[in-house]
Amino acid sequence: MDIEKIIKSGVLSQEAYPAEELPYRIKLDANENPYPLSPSLKRLIFERLESVSLNRYPAPGSPGLKAAFSRYYGVDEEMVLIGNGSDELIQILMTAVGASSPCSILFPTPTFAMYGISGLNAGHRTVGVPLSDELDLDTEAMCAAIADLQPSLIFLSYPNNPTGRCFDRGGIERILEASSGLVVVDEAYCNFSGKTFLHDLDRWDNLVILRTLSKVGLAALRLGILIGHPSLVHQLNKVRLPYNVNIFSQIVGGLFVEHSEKFLESADRIIADRKWLSDELMSIEGITPYPSDANFILFGCVTGKDEVYAQLIDRGVLIKDFTSPAILRECMRVTVGTTEENREFIETLKDIL
Ligand SMILES: Cc1ncc(COP(=O)(O)O)c(C=O)c1O
């Protein structure tokens, strides 16, 4: 068998997502929420789970959850699609688009890796438009690429992972105006930015919003929510696997909507700790934190970055290192952890430097 004659070139050209985890004491590499659920929320979950029929398939299309999230976001049920994490929703979008050939997928770079990975896996042409030197959206370059390529899908992480800031709203509006394809505003970190395009769905029928429960303390559930035009959601439902969301996640997702205030309590704490962490990073010579609207901070380390990263790992402090693209070569990204974890990270970093 000649596997290279069977598998798409976009798949062959990639490395598998790294599955191996480095050993750690403090895990600040994956933009997770550091706080476990309260005992009362855990009790509530276990009570609800008692009635689950594990011998039955979960409800296809997660109808209960779809209704709950449509009320929660104040949109029609026909506008909501529930996914196995927003990763799956990105993959569903990639699978569905492609009326034109070649089909282009556009996003600024650097950004969330799955836009590129999923696009290549689906056999699309993926095009990254570099951010400006200030790590801002280059709206002119984005609009020129839109005019040139007529992309079927544009992804904008808002705030952007890994750079941390929300792009300028006016720039995104220009992109929405300029594009005849779908513009996906990925609001994975909206609970830390307080900014959203959710109230703009009436203005653009090509606007699609992605949300996730992963950053509010429920990453293990794998629950993502897509909100978009009913005609789009209708088509995407044909691509969605029938039982894409397991019963456990459907039940806990429902509890999130019922008790969202409790689930979201940790966000305020993370926002306050982000400020502390950023101020501390700023005070260290040779370290330059970038402003952040998310639950992580990108920072530059002008000298010996590779050695600093290696020593952090040696001491059990796991953060995210970047070797590419060039603009991130001197950068690392740290997730805002618990107050104690942040303090320990800063002390370890100062000690290394
Ligand atoms: C911008 C962005 N979108 C989506 C995701 C993935 O979310 P989920 O866990 O719901 O698949 C991430 C994860 O880090 C992200 O940074």
Short mmCIF file of C-alpha atoms and ligand atoms in Angstrom, two decimals:
data_model
loop_
_atom_site.label_atom_id
_atom_site.label_comp_id
_atom_site.label_asym_id
_atom_site.label_seq_id
_atom_site.Cartn_x
_atom_site.Cartn_y
_atom_site.Cartn_z
CA MET A 1 0.00 0.00 0.00
CA ASP A 2 1.25 3.47 -0.84
CA ILE A 3 -0.36 5.51 1.92
CA GLU A 4 0.71 8.77 0.29
CA LYS A 5 -1.47 7.97 -2.70
CA ILE A 6 -4.49 7.44 -0.46
CA ILE A 7 -4.37 10.19 2.17
CA LYS A 8 -5.02 13.88 1.35
CA SER A 9 -1.90 16.03 1.01
CA GLY A 10 -3.28 18.40 3.69
CA VAL A 11 -3.28 15.51 6.19
CA LEU A 12 0.12 14.16 5.10
CA SER A 13 1.69 17.59 5.55
CA GLN A 14 0.79 17.79 9.26
CA GLU A 15 2.08 16.36 12.53
CA ALA A 16 -0.44 14.71 14.87
CA TYR A 17 -1.55 16.91 17.78
CA PRO A 18 0.94 16.10 20.59
CA ALA A 19 -0.66 13.56 22.93
CA GLU A 20 2.13 13.28 25.44
CA GLU A 21 2.01 15.55 28.48
CA LEU A 22 5.12 16.74 30.28
CA PRO A 23 5.16 16.01 34.02
CA TYR A 24 4.15 19.08 36.05
CA ARG A 25 3.35 20.50 39.47
CA ILE A 26 1.56 23.57 38.15
CA LYS A 27 -0.30 23.40 34.83
CA LEU A 28 -0.57 26.79 33.17
CA ASP A 29 -0.22 25.82 29.50
CA ALA A 30 -3.71 25.12 28.13
CA ASN A 31 -5.89 28.11 29.07
CA GLU A 32 -7.96 25.97 31.41
CA ASN A 33 -9.89 27.26 34.40
CA PRO A 34 -7.84 26.33 37.50
CA TYR A 35 -10.75 26.08 39.92
CA PRO A 36 -12.58 22.79 40.54
CA LEU A 37 -16.38 22.85 40.91
CA SER A 38 -17.76 23.60 44.37
CA PRO A 39 -18.96 20.60 46.43
CA SER A 40 -22.58 21.83 46.13
CA LEU A 41 -22.40 21.93 42.30
CA LYS A 42 -20.77 18.51 42.25
CA ARG A 43 -23.57 17.13 44.45
CA LEU A 44 -26.16 18.58 42.09
CA ILE A 45 -24.47 16.91 39.13
CA PHE A 46 -24.34 13.51 40.82
CA GLU A 47 -28.00 13.75 41.82
CA ARG A 48 -29.03 14.44 38.21
CA LEU A 49 -26.89 11.62 36.90
CA GLU A 50 -28.69 9.06 39.01
CA SER A 51 -31.62 8.99 36.59
CA VAL A 52 -29.50 8.46 33.45
CA SER A 53 -30.25 5.43 31.26
CA LEU A 54 -26.81 4.38 30.13
CA ASN A 55 -28.27 1.63 27.93
CA ARG A 56 -29.91 4.24 25.66
CA TYR A 57 -28.34 6.55 23.11
CA PRO A 58 -28.30 10.20 24.16
CA ALA A 59 -30.88 12.47 22.51
CA PRO A 60 -29.63 13.27 18.97
CA GLY A 61 -28.97 16.97 18.48
CA SER A 62 -29.09 17.61 22.26
CA PRO A 63 -32.60 19.15 22.09
CA GLY A 64 -32.85 20.00 25.81
CA LEU A 65 -29.50 21.71 25.76
CA LYS A 66 -30.28 23.51 22.52
CA ALA A 67 -33.46 24.95 24.07
CA ALA A 68 -31.61 25.90 27.26
CA PHE A 69 -28.82 27.71 25.40
CA SER A 70 -31.25 29.47 23.07
CA ARG A 71 -32.96 30.95 26.15
CA TYR A 72 -29.60 31.70 27.76
CA TYR A 73 -28.34 33.62 24.71
CA GLY A 74 -31.74 35.08 23.77
CA VAL A 75 -31.79 33.58 20.25
CA ASP A 76 -34.12 31.21 18.36
CA GLU A 77 -33.54 27.48 18.84
CA GLU A 78 -33.03 27.13 15.08
CA MET A 79 -29.91 29.26 15.44
CA VAL A 80 -28.17 26.93 17.91
CA LEU A 81 -25.96 23.89 17.30
CA ILE A 82 -24.36 21.99 20.17
CA GLY A 83 -20.98 20.38 19.57
CA ASN A 84 -18.49 18.09 21.24
CA GLY A 85 -16.38 21.12 22.13
CA SER A 86 -16.05 24.04 19.75
CA ASP A 87 -13.29 22.00 18.11
CA GLU A 88 -16.02 19.77 16.70
CA LEU A 89 -18.06 22.76 15.56
CA ILE A 90 -15.01 24.08 13.68
CA GLN A 91 -14.67 20.66 12.05
CA ILE A 92 -18.38 20.57 11.15
CA LEU A 93 -18.06 24.00 9.50
CA MET A 94 -15.00 22.82 7.57
CA THR A 95 -16.82 19.70 6.41
CA ALA A 96 -19.89 21.59 5.26
CA VAL A 97 -18.27 24.40 3.24
CA GLY A 98 -16.81 23.97 -0.23
CA ALA A 99 -19.37 24.94 -2.87
CA SER A 100 -16.58 26.79 -4.66
CA SER A 101 -13.35 25.09 -5.63
CA PRO A 102 -10.71 25.66 -4.39
CA CYS A 103 -12.32 26.58 -1.10
CA SER A 104 -10.29 29.06 0.95
CA ILE A 105 -10.27 29.42 4.73
CA LEU A 106 -8.88 32.70 6.03
CA PHE A 107 -7.63 33.68 9.48
CA PRO A 108 -5.10 36.07 10.97
CA THR A 109 -1.86 34.52 12.25
CA PRO A 110 -0.85 33.71 14.88
CA THR A 111 -4.19 32.38 16.09
CA PHE A 112 -5.85 29.22 17.42
CA ALA A 113 -4.17 26.26 15.71
CA MET A 114 -7.33 24.24 15.01
CA TYR A 115 -8.51 26.61 12.26
CA GLY A 116 -5.48 25.66 10.18
CA ILE A 117 -5.40 21.98 11.18
CA SER A 118 -9.11 21.39 10.57
CA GLY A 119 -9.03 23.33 7.30
CA LEU A 120 -6.15 21.25 5.93
CA ASN A 121 -7.78 18.01 7.08
CA ALA A 122 -10.92 18.95 5.16
CA GLY A 123 -8.82 19.51 2.03
CA HIS A 124 -9.21 23.28 1.92
CA ARG A 125 -6.69 25.96 1.10
CA THR A 126 -5.83 27.66 4.40
CA VAL A 127 -4.49 31.21 4.28
CA GLY A 128 -3.05 33.06 7.27
CA VAL A 129 -2.78 36.85 7.18
CA PRO A 130 -0.05 38.02 9.59
CA LEU A 131 -1.05 40.32 12.44
CA SER A 132 0.65 43.71 12.59
CA ASP A 133 3.87 44.15 14.61
CA GLU A 134 1.64 45.31 17.50
CA LEU A 135 -0.21 41.95 17.22
CA ASP A 136 -3.34 43.71 15.97
CA LEU A 137 -5.60 42.69 13.10
CA ASP A 138 -4.28 43.98 9.76
CA THR A 139 -7.71 44.91 8.44
CA GLU A 140 -6.41 46.22 5.10
CA ALA A 141 -4.53 42.97 4.42
CA MET A 142 -7.54 40.89 5.55
CA CYS A 143 -9.87 42.82 3.21
CA ALA A 144 -7.39 42.48 0.32
CA ALA A 145 -7.23 38.71 0.90
CA ILE A 146 -11.05 38.55 1.03
CA ALA A 147 -11.31 40.38 -2.31
CA ASP A 148 -8.67 38.10 -3.82
CA LEU A 149 -9.70 34.68 -2.47
CA GLN A 150 -13.42 35.03 -1.68
CA PRO A 151 -12.97 32.70 1.34
CA SER A 152 -15.88 30.48 2.34
CA LEU A 153 -14.90 30.78 5.99
CA ILE A 154 -13.05 33.41 8.02
CA PHE A 155 -12.09 32.71 11.63
CA LEU A 156 -11.52 35.48 14.17
CA SER A 157 -10.66 34.44 17.70
CA TYR A 158 -12.13 37.20 19.91
CA PRO A 159 -10.05 37.61 22.11
CA ASN A 160 -7.31 36.10 20.00
CA ASN A 161 -5.49 33.01 21.24
CA PRO A 162 -2.49 33.22 21.78
CA THR A 163 -2.01 37.00 21.62
CA GLY A 164 -4.72 37.78 24.19
CA ARG A 165 -6.43 40.96 22.98
CA CYS A 166 -9.85 41.42 21.35
CA PHE A 167 -9.33 42.82 17.86
CA ASP A 168 -10.78 46.23 17.13
CA ARG A 169 -14.54 45.95 16.64
CA GLY A 170 -14.52 48.30 13.64
CA GLY A 171 -12.03 46.05 11.84
CA ILE A 172 -14.22 42.99 12.37
CA GLU A 173 -17.27 44.92 11.13
CA ARG A 174 -15.36 45.80 7.95
CA ILE A 175 -14.52 42.14 7.44
CA LEU A 176 -18.18 41.18 7.92
CA GLU A 177 -19.17 43.78 5.32
CA ALA A 178 -16.48 42.71 2.87
CA SER A 179 -17.11 38.97 3.06
CA SER A 180 -19.75 36.99 1.20
CA GLY A 181 -18.59 33.86 3.07
CA LEU A 182 -19.12 33.01 6.74
CA VAL A 183 -17.30 35.04 9.39
CA VAL A 184 -16.85 33.02 12.57
CA VAL A 185 -16.24 35.09 15.69
CA ASP A 186 -14.86 32.57 18.18
CA GLU A 187 -15.73 33.86 21.65
CA ALA A 188 -14.10 31.07 23.65
CA TYR A 189 -12.73 33.62 26.16
CA CYS A 190 -15.68 36.05 26.26
CA ASN A 191 -16.23 35.55 30.00
CA PHE A 192 -12.88 37.25 30.58
CA SER A 193 -13.30 40.03 27.98
CA GLY A 194 -16.94 41.02 28.48
CA LYS A 195 -17.09 41.64 24.71
CA THR A 196 -19.33 39.86 22.24
CA PHE A 197 -20.93 40.00 18.80
CA LEU A 198 -23.95 38.04 20.05
CA HIS A 199 -26.18 41.12 19.77
CA ASP A 200 -25.10 41.74 16.18
CA LEU A 201 -26.54 38.58 14.64
CA ASP A 202 -29.44 40.59 13.17
CA ARG A 203 -27.02 42.88 11.33
CA TRP A 204 -25.13 40.21 9.35
CA ASP A 205 -26.57 36.89 8.22
CA ASN A 206 -23.03 35.57 7.61
CA LEU A 207 -21.98 36.14 11.24
CA VAL A 208 -21.41 32.92 13.21
CA ILE A 209 -20.55 32.89 16.90
CA LEU A 210 -18.74 30.12 18.75
CA ARG A 211 -18.86 29.69 22.51
CA THR A 212 -17.47 26.95 24.76
CA LEU A 213 -17.85 25.79 28.35
CA SER A 214 -14.17 24.77 28.38
CA LYS A 215 -12.89 28.02 29.85
CA VAL A 216 -15.46 28.31 32.64
CA GLY A 217 -14.36 25.15 34.44
CA LEU A 218 -15.98 22.43 32.32
CA ALA A 219 -13.25 21.57 29.77
CA ALA A 220 -13.65 17.82 30.39
CA LEU A 221 -17.29 17.92 29.26
CA ARG A 222 -16.35 18.94 25.70
CA LEU A 223 -19.26 21.28 25.07
CA GLY A 224 -19.30 23.97 22.42
CA ILE A 225 -22.15 26.12 21.15
CA LEU A 226 -22.54 27.58 17.66
CA ILE A 227 -24.99 30.41 17.07
CA GLY A 228 -25.74 31.40 13.49
CA HIS A 229 -28.35 31.92 10.80
CA PRO A 230 -31.08 29.20 10.82
CA SER A 231 -30.37 28.33 7.16
CA LEU A 232 -26.73 27.62 8.08
CA VAL A 233 -27.57 25.63 11.20
CA HIS A 234 -30.04 23.57 9.12
CA GLN A 235 -27.22 22.52 6.77
CA LEU A 236 -24.68 21.95 9.55
CA ASN A 237 -27.10 19.56 11.27
CA LYS A 238 -26.71 17.23 8.28
CA VAL A 239 -22.97 17.06 8.92
CA ARG A 240 -23.20 16.65 12.71
CA LEU A 241 -22.95 13.04 13.88
CA PRO A 242 -26.28 11.94 15.38
CA TYR A 243 -25.00 11.32 18.92
CA ASN A 244 -22.18 13.86 19.03
CA VAL A 245 -22.77 14.98 22.63
CA ASN A 246 -22.85 12.30 25.33
CA ILE A 247 -25.57 12.16 27.96
CA PHE A 248 -23.28 13.23 30.81
CA SER A 249 -22.33 16.44 28.98
CA GLN A 250 -25.94 17.12 27.99
CA ILE A 251 -27.02 16.93 31.63
CA VAL A 252 -24.17 18.98 33.09
CA GLY A 253 -24.51 21.55 30.28
CA GLY A 254 -28.17 21.98 31.32
CA LEU A 255 -27.06 22.52 34.91
CA PHE A 256 -24.61 25.16 33.72
CA VAL A 257 -27.46 27.16 32.20
CA GLU A 258 -29.60 26.78 35.35
CA HIS A 259 -26.77 27.83 37.67
CA SER A 260 -24.59 29.93 35.36
CA GLU A 261 -23.91 32.60 38.00
CA LYS A 262 -22.34 30.03 40.29
CA PHE A 263 -20.31 28.50 37.45
CA LEU A 264 -19.09 31.93 36.37
CA GLU A 265 -17.98 33.10 39.82
CA SER A 266 -14.37 32.12 39.12
CA ALA A 267 -14.19 34.41 36.05
CA ASP A 268 -14.08 37.58 38.22
CA ARG A 269 -11.32 36.11 40.31
CA ILE A 270 -9.34 35.19 37.17
CA ILE A 271 -9.78 38.73 35.76
CA ALA A 272 -8.45 40.24 39.00
CA ASP A 273 -5.54 37.79 39.10
CA ARG A 274 -4.76 38.51 35.43
CA LYS A 275 -4.07 42.12 36.41
CA TRP A 276 -1.81 41.03 39.28
CA LEU A 277 0.06 38.59 37.03
CA SER A 278 0.48 41.14 34.26
CA ASP A 279 1.79 43.81 36.71
CA GLU A 280 4.25 41.32 38.16
CA LEU A 281 5.50 40.25 34.71
CA MET A 282 5.86 43.91 33.75
CA SER A 283 8.10 44.52 36.78
CA ILE A 284 10.60 41.83 35.74
CA GLU A 285 13.52 43.07 33.64
CA GLY A 286 13.63 41.44 30.21
CA ILE A 287 9.99 40.35 30.34
CA THR A 288 7.28 42.15 28.31
CA PRO A 289 3.69 41.06 28.85
CA TYR A 290 1.15 41.89 26.14
CA PRO A 291 -2.26 43.23 27.20
CA SER A 292 -4.87 40.49 27.61
CA ASP A 293 -8.67 40.24 27.53
CA ALA A 294 -8.49 36.48 28.10
CA ASN A 295 -7.49 34.03 30.87
CA PHE A 296 -3.88 33.92 29.69
CA ILE A 297 -1.02 36.34 29.06
CA LEU A 298 1.45 36.27 26.19
CA PHE A 299 4.84 37.62 27.18
CA GLY A 300 8.16 38.24 25.48
CA CYS A 301 11.42 37.13 27.06
CA VAL A 302 14.26 38.88 25.31
CA THR A 303 17.21 36.81 26.43
CA GLY A 304 17.60 33.07 26.87
CA LYS A 305 13.95 32.21 26.33
CA ASP A 306 14.61 28.56 25.51
CA GLU A 307 16.68 28.14 28.66
CA VAL A 308 14.04 29.90 30.80
CA TYR A 309 11.33 27.61 29.39
CA ALA A 310 13.46 24.50 29.95
CA GLN A 311 14.11 25.49 33.56
CA LEU A 312 10.41 26.18 34.19
CA ILE A 313 9.66 22.66 32.94
CA ASP A 314 12.44 21.22 35.13
CA ARG A 315 10.82 22.87 38.13
CA GLY A 316 7.39 21.51 37.25
CA VAL A 317 5.87 24.76 35.96
CA LEU A 318 4.21 24.00 32.65
CA ILE A 319 3.47 26.96 30.36
CA LYS A 320 3.18 27.24 26.57
CA ASP A 321 6.27 27.90 24.48
CA PHE A 322 6.25 29.12 20.87
CA THR A 323 8.89 28.46 18.25
CA SER A 324 6.88 29.85 15.34
CA PRO A 325 5.79 32.04 13.66
CA ALA A 326 8.76 34.47 13.82
CA ILE A 327 6.75 37.14 15.65
CA LEU A 328 6.30 34.71 18.59
CA ARG A 329 9.86 33.36 18.59
CA GLU A 330 10.69 35.19 21.84
CA CYS A 331 7.28 34.58 23.40
CA MET A 332 5.65 32.26 25.91
CA ARG A 333 2.05 32.12 27.11
CA VAL A 334 0.97 31.60 30.68
CA THR A 335 -2.57 30.76 31.76
CA VAL A 336 -3.91 32.64 34.77
CA GLY A 337 -3.97 29.98 37.49
CA THR A 338 -5.12 30.08 41.09
CA THR A 339 -3.76 32.97 43.14
CA GLU A 340 -1.22 30.61 44.72
CA GLU A 341 -0.15 29.13 41.37
CA ASN A 342 0.37 32.60 39.90
CA ARG A 343 2.53 33.59 42.85
CA GLU A 344 4.61 30.44 42.56
CA PHE A 345 5.02 30.92 38.80
CA ILE A 346 6.27 34.49 39.29
CA GLU A 347 8.67 33.46 42.08
CA THR A 348 10.05 30.61 39.96
CA LEU A 349 10.46 32.87 36.92
CA LYS A 350 12.26 35.54 38.96
CA ASP A 351 14.49 32.89 40.49
CA ILE A 352 15.43 31.48 37.07
CA LEU A 353 16.16 34.92 35.61
C1 LIG B 1 -9.96 30.38 20.39
C2 LIG B 1 -10.33 28.99 20.81
N1 LIG B 1 -11.41 28.42 20.27
C3 LIG B 1 -11.78 27.18 20.61
C4 LIG B 1 -11.05 26.44 21.52
C5 LIG B 1 -11.44 25.02 21.80
O1 LIG B 1 -12.54 24.97 22.60
P1 LIG B 1 -13.19 23.58 22.99
O2 LIG B 1 -12.51 23.13 24.23
O3 LIG B 1 -14.63 23.93 23.22
O4 LIG B 1 -13.00 22.64 21.85
C6 LIG B 1 -9.91 26.99 22.11
C7 LIG B 1 -9.14 26.20 23.07
O5 LIG B 1 -8.19 26.57 23.64
C8 LIG B 1 -9.54 28.31 21.73
O6 LIG B 1 -8.44 28.88 22.24
#
